[in-house]
PDB file of C-alpha atoms and ligand atoms in Angstrom:
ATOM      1  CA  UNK A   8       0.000   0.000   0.000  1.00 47.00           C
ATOM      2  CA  UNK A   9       0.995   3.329  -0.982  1.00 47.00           C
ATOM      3  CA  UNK A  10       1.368   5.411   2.371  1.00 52.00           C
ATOM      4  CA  UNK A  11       3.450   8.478   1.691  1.00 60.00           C
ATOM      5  CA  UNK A  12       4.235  10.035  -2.244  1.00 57.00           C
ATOM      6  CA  UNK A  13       7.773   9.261  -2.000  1.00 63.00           C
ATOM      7  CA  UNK A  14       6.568   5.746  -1.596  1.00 67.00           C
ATOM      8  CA  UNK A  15       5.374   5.712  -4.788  1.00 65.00           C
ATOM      9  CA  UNK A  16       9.090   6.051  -6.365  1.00 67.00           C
ATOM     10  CA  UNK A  17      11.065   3.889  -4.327  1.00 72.00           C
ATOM     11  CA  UNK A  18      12.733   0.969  -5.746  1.00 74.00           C
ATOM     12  CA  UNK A  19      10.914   1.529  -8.958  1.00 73.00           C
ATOM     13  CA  UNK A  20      12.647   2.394 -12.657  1.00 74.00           C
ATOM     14  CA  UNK A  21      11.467   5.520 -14.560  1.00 70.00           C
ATOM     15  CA  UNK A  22      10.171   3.243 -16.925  1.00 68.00           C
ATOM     16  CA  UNK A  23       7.795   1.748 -14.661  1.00 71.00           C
ATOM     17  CA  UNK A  24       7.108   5.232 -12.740  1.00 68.00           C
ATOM     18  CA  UNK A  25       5.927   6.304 -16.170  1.00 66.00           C
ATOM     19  CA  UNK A  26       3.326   3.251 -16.807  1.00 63.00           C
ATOM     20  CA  UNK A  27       1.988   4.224 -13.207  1.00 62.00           C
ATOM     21  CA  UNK A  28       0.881   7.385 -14.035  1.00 63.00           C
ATOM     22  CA  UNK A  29      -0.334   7.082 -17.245  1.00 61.00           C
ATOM     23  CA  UNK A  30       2.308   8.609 -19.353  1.00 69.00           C
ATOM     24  CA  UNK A  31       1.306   8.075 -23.339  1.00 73.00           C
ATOM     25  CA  UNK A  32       2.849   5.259 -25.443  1.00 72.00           C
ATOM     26  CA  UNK A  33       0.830   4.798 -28.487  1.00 83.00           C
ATOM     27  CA  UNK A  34      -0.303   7.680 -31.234  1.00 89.00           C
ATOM     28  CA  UNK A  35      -3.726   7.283 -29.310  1.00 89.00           C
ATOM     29  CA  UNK A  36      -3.174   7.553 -26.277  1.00 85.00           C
ATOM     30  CA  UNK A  37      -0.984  11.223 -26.768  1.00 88.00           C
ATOM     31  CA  UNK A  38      -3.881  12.735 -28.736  1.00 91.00           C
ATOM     32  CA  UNK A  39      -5.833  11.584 -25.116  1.00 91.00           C
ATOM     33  CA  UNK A  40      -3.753  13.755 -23.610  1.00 91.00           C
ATOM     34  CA  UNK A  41      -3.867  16.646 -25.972  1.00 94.00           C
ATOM     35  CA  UNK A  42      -7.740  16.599 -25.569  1.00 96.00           C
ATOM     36  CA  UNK A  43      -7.155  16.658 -21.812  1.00 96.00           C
ATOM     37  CA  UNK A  44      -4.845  19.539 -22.042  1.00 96.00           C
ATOM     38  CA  UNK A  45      -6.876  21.574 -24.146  1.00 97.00           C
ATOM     39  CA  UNK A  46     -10.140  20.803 -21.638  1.00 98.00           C
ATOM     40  CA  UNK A  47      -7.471  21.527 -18.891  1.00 98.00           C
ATOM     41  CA  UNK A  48      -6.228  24.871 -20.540  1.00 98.00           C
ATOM     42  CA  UNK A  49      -9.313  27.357 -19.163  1.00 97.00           C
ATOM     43  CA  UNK A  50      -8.746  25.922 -15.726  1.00 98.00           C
ATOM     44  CA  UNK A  51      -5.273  26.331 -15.975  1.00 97.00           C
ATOM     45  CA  UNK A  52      -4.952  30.324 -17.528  1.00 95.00           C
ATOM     46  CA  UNK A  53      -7.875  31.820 -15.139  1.00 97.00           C
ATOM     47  CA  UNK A  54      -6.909  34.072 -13.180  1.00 96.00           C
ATOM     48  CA  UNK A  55     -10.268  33.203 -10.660  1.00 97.00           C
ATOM     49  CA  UNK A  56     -13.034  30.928 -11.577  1.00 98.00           C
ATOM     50  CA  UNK A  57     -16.575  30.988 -10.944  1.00 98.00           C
ATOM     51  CA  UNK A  58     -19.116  27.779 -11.165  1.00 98.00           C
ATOM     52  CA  UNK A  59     -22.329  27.479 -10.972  1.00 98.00           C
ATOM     53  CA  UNK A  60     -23.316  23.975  -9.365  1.00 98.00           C
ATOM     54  CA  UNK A  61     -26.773  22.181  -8.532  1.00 98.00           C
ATOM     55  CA  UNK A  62     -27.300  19.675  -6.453  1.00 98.00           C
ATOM     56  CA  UNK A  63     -27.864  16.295  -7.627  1.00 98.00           C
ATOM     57  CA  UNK A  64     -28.648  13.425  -5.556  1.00 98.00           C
ATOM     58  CA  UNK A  65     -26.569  15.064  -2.660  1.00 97.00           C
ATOM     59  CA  UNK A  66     -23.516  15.476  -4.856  1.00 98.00           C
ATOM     60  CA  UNK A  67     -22.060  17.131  -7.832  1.00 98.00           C
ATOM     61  CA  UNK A  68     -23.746  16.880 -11.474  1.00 98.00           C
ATOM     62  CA  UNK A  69     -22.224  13.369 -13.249  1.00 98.00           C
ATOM     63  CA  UNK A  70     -20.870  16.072 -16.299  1.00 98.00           C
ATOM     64  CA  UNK A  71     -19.115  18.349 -13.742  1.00 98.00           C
ATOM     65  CA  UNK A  72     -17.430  15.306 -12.416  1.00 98.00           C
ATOM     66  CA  UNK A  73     -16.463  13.890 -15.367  1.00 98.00           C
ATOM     67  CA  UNK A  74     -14.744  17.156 -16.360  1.00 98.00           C
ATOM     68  CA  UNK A  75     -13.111  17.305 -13.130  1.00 98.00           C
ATOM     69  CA  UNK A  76     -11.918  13.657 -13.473  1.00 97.00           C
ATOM     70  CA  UNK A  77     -10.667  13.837 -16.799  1.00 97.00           C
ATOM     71  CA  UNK A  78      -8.795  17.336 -16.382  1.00 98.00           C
ATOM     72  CA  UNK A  79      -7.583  16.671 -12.095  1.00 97.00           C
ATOM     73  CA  UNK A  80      -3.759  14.899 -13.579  1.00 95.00           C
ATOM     74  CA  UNK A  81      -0.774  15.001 -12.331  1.00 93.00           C
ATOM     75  CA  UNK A  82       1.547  17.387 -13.869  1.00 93.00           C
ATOM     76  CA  UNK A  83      -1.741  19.369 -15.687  1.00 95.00           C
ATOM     77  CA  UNK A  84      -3.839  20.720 -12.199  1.00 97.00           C
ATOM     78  CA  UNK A  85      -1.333  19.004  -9.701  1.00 96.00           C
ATOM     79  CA  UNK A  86       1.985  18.283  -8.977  1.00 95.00           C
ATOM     80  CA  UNK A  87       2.692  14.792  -6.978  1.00 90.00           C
ATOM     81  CA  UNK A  88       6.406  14.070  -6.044  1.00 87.00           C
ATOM     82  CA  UNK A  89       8.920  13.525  -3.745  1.00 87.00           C
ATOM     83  CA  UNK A  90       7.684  16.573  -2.228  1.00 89.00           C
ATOM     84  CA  UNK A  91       4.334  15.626  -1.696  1.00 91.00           C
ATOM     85  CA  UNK A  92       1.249  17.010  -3.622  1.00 93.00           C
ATOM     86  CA  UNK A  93       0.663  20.699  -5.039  1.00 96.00           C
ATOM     87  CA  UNK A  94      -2.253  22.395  -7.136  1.00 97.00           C
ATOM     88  CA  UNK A  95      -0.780  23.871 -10.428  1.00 97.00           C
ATOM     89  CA  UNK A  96      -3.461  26.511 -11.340  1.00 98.00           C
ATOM     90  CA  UNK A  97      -2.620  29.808 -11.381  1.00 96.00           C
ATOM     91  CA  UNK A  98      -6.103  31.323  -9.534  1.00 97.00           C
ATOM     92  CA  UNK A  99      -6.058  32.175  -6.277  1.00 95.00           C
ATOM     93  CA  UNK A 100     -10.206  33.067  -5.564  1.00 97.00           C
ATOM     94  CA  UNK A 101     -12.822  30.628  -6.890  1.00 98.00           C
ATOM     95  CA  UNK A 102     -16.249  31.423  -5.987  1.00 98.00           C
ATOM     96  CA  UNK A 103     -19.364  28.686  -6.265  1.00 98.00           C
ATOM     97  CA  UNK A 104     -22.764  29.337  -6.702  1.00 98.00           C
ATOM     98  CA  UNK A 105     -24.871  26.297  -5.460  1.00 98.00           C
ATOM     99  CA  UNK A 106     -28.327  25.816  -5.700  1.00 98.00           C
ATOM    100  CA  UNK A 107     -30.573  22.988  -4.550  1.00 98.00           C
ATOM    101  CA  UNK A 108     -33.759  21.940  -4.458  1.00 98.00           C
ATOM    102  CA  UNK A 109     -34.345  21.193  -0.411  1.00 97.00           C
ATOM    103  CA  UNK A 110     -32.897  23.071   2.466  1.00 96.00           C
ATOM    104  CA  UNK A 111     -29.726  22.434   4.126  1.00 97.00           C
ATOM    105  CA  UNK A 112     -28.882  25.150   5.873  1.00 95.00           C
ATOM    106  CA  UNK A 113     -31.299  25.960   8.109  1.00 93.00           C
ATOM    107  CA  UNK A 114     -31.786  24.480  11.857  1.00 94.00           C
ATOM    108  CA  UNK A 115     -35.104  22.996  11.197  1.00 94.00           C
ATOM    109  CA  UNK A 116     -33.806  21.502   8.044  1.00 96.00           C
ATOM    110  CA  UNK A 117     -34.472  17.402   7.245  1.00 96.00           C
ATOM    111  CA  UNK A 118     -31.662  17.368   5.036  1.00 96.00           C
ATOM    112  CA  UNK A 119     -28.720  19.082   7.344  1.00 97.00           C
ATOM    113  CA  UNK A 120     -25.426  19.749   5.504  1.00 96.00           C
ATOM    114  CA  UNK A 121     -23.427  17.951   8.059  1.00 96.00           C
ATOM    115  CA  UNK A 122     -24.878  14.754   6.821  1.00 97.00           C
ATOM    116  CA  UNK A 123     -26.361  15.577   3.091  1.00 97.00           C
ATOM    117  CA  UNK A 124     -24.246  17.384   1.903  1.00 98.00           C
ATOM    118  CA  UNK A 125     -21.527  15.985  -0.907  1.00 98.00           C
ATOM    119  CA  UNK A 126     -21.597  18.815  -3.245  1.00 98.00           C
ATOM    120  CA  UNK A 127     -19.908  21.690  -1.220  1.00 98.00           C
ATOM    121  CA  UNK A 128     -17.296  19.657   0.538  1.00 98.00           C
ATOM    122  CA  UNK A 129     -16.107  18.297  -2.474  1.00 98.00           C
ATOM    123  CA  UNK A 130     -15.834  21.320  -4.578  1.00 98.00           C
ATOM    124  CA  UNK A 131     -14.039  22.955  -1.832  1.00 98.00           C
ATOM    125  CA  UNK A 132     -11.818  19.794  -1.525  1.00 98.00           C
ATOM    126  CA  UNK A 133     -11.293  19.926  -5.315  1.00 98.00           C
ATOM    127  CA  UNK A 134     -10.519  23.608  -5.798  1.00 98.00           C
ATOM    128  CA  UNK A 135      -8.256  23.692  -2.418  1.00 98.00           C
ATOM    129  CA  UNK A 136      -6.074  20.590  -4.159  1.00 98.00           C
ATOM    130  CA  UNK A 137      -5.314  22.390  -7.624  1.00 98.00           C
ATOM    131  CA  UNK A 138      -4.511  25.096  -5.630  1.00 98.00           C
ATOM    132  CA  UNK A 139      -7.388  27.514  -5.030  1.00 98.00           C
ATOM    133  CA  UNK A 140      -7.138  29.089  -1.349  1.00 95.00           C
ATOM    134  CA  UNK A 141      -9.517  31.586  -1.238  1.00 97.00           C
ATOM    135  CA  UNK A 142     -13.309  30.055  -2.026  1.00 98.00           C
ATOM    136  CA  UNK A 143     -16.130  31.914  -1.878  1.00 96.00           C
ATOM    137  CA  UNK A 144     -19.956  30.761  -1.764  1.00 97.00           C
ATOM    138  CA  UNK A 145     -23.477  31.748  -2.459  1.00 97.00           C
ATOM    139  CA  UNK A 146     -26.158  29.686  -1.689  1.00 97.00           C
ATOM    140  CA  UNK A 147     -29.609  29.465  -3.491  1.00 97.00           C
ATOM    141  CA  UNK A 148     -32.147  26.925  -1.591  1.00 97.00           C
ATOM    142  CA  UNK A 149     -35.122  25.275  -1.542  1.00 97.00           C
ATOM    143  CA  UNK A 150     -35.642  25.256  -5.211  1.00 97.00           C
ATOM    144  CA  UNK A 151     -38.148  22.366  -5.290  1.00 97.00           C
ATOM    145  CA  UNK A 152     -40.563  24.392  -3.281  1.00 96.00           C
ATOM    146  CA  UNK A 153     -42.063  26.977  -5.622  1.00 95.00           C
ATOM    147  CA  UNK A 154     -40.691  30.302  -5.749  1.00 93.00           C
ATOM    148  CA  UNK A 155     -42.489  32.299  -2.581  1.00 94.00           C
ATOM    149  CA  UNK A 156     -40.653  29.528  -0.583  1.00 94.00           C
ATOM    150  CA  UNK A 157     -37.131  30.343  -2.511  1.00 94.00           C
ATOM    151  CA  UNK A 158     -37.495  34.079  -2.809  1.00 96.00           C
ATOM    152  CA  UNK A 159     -35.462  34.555   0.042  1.00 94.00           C
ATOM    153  CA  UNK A 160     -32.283  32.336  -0.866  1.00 94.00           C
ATOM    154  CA  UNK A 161     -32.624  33.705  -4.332  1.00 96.00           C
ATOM    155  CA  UNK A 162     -32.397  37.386  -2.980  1.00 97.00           C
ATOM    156  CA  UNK A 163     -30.120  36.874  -0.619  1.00 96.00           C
ATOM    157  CA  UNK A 164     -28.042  35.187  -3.056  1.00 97.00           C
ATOM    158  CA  UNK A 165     -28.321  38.318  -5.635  1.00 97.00           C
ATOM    159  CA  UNK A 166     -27.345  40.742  -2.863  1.00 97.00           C
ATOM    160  CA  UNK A 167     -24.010  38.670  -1.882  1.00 96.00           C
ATOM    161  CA  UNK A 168     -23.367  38.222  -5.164  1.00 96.00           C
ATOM    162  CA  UNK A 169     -23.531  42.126  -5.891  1.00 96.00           C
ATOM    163  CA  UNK A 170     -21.187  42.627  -2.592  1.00 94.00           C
ATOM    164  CA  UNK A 171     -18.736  40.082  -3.858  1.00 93.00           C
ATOM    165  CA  UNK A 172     -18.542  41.099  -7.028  1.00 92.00           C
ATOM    166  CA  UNK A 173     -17.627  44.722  -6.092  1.00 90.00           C
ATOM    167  CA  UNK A 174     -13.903  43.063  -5.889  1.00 90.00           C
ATOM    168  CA  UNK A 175     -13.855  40.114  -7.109  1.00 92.00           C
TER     169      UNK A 175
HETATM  170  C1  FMN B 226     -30.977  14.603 -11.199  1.00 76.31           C
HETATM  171  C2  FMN B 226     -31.348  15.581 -10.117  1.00 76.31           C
HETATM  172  C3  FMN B 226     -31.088  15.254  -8.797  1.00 76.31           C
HETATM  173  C4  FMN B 226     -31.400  16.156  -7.764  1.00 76.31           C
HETATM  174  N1  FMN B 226     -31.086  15.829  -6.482  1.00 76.31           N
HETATM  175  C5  FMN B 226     -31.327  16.706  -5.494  1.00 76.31           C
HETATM  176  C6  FMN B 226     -30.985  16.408  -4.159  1.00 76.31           C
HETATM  177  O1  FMN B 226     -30.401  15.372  -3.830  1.00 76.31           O
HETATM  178  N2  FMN B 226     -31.277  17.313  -3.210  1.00 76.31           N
HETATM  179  C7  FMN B 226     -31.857  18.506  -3.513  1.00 76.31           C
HETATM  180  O2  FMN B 226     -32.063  19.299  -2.611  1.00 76.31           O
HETATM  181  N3  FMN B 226     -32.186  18.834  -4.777  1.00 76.31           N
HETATM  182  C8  FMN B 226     -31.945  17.963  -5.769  1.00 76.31           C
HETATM  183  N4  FMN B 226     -32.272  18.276  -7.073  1.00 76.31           N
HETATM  184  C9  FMN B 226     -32.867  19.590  -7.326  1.00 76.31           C
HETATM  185  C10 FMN B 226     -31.829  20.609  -7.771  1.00 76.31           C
HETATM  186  O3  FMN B 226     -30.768  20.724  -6.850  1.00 76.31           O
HETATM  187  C11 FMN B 226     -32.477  21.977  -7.898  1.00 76.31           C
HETATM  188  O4  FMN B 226     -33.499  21.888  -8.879  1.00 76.31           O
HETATM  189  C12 FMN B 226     -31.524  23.071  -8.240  1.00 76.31           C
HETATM  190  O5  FMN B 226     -32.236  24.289  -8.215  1.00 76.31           O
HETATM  191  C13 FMN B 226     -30.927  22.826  -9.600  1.00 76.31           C
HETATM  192  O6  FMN B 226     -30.270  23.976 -10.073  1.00 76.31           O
HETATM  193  P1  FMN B 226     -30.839  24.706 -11.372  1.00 76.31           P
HETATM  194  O7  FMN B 226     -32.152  25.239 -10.935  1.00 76.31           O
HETATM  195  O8  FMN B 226     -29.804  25.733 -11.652  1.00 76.31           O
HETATM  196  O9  FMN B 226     -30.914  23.648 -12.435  1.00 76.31           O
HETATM  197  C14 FMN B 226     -31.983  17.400  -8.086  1.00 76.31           C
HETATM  198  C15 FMN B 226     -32.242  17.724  -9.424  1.00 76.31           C
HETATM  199  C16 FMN B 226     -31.935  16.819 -10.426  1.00 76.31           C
HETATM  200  C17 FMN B 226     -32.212  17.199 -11.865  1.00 76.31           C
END
């Protein structure tokens, strides 16, 4: 079992290092690579990012993920070495805008975040390990229950968005 990065390396040739992590071999495999560079390449120049992400099923959309999986590789959004690991994106500030259907937030909620909640956690986990530190959030809730219920959310969410924008 792999327990620390430089792990990974010892006692192992280049060659082998290499096959590990996923380096290309074949015509095929290098244009897989180019595609994944060129999906990485927005992430990479930003100087700050901004999503907007709903909440499926607790989590992240399966399309967000699969962008995230296919552009998160070593030596394109992170570094992994001797040294340990390191994001490689040049942004600093991300900021998310999530929205979901229920409520998670409040006291009285039925869904709490603490136990719910997948989507946040991991796109603050995911930002935070290509190198994002500062992450800001606006929440819109409650989406599923007609829009007098969400009115508030959705204004609240307007008004923080006009205070962080001011310098963004
Ligand atoms: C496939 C799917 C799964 C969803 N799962 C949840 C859920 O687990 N919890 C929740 O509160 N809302 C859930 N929703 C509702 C969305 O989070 C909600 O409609 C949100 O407002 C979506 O953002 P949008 O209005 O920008 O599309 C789900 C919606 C879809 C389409």
């Amino acid at each position: 079992m792999v327990t620390r990065p430089s792990d990974l390396w010892r006692g192992r040739s280049e060659r082998q290092v290499r096959r590990l992590i996923g380096y290309p071999s074949t015509n095929e495999q290098a244009s897989a690579w180019d595609t994944i560079r060129r999906l990485a390449a927005p992430f990479l120049n930003a100087d700050k990012m901004v999503f907007a992400v709903p909440l499926w099923n607790f989590s992240i959309p399966y399309r967000l993920k699969q962008l995230i999986d296919l552009i998160t590789q070593k030596d394109i959004l992170f570094s992994f070495d001797e040294r340990g690991m390191g994001g490689l994106v040049k942004a600093k500030r991300a900021l998310v805008v999530y929205a979901r259907g229920l409520d998670y937030l409040s006291e009285s909620s039925i869904t709490p975040r603490e136990s719910y909640d997948l989507q946040r956690p991991y796109m603050d986990l995911w930002l935070r390990f290509i190198g994002i530190s500062d992450i800001g959030e606006i929440n819109v809730e409650k989406t599923l229950l007609g829009s007098e219920v969400d009115l508030e959310t959705r204004t609240q969410g307007k008004r923080r968005a006009v205070e962080l924008a001011d310098d963004f």
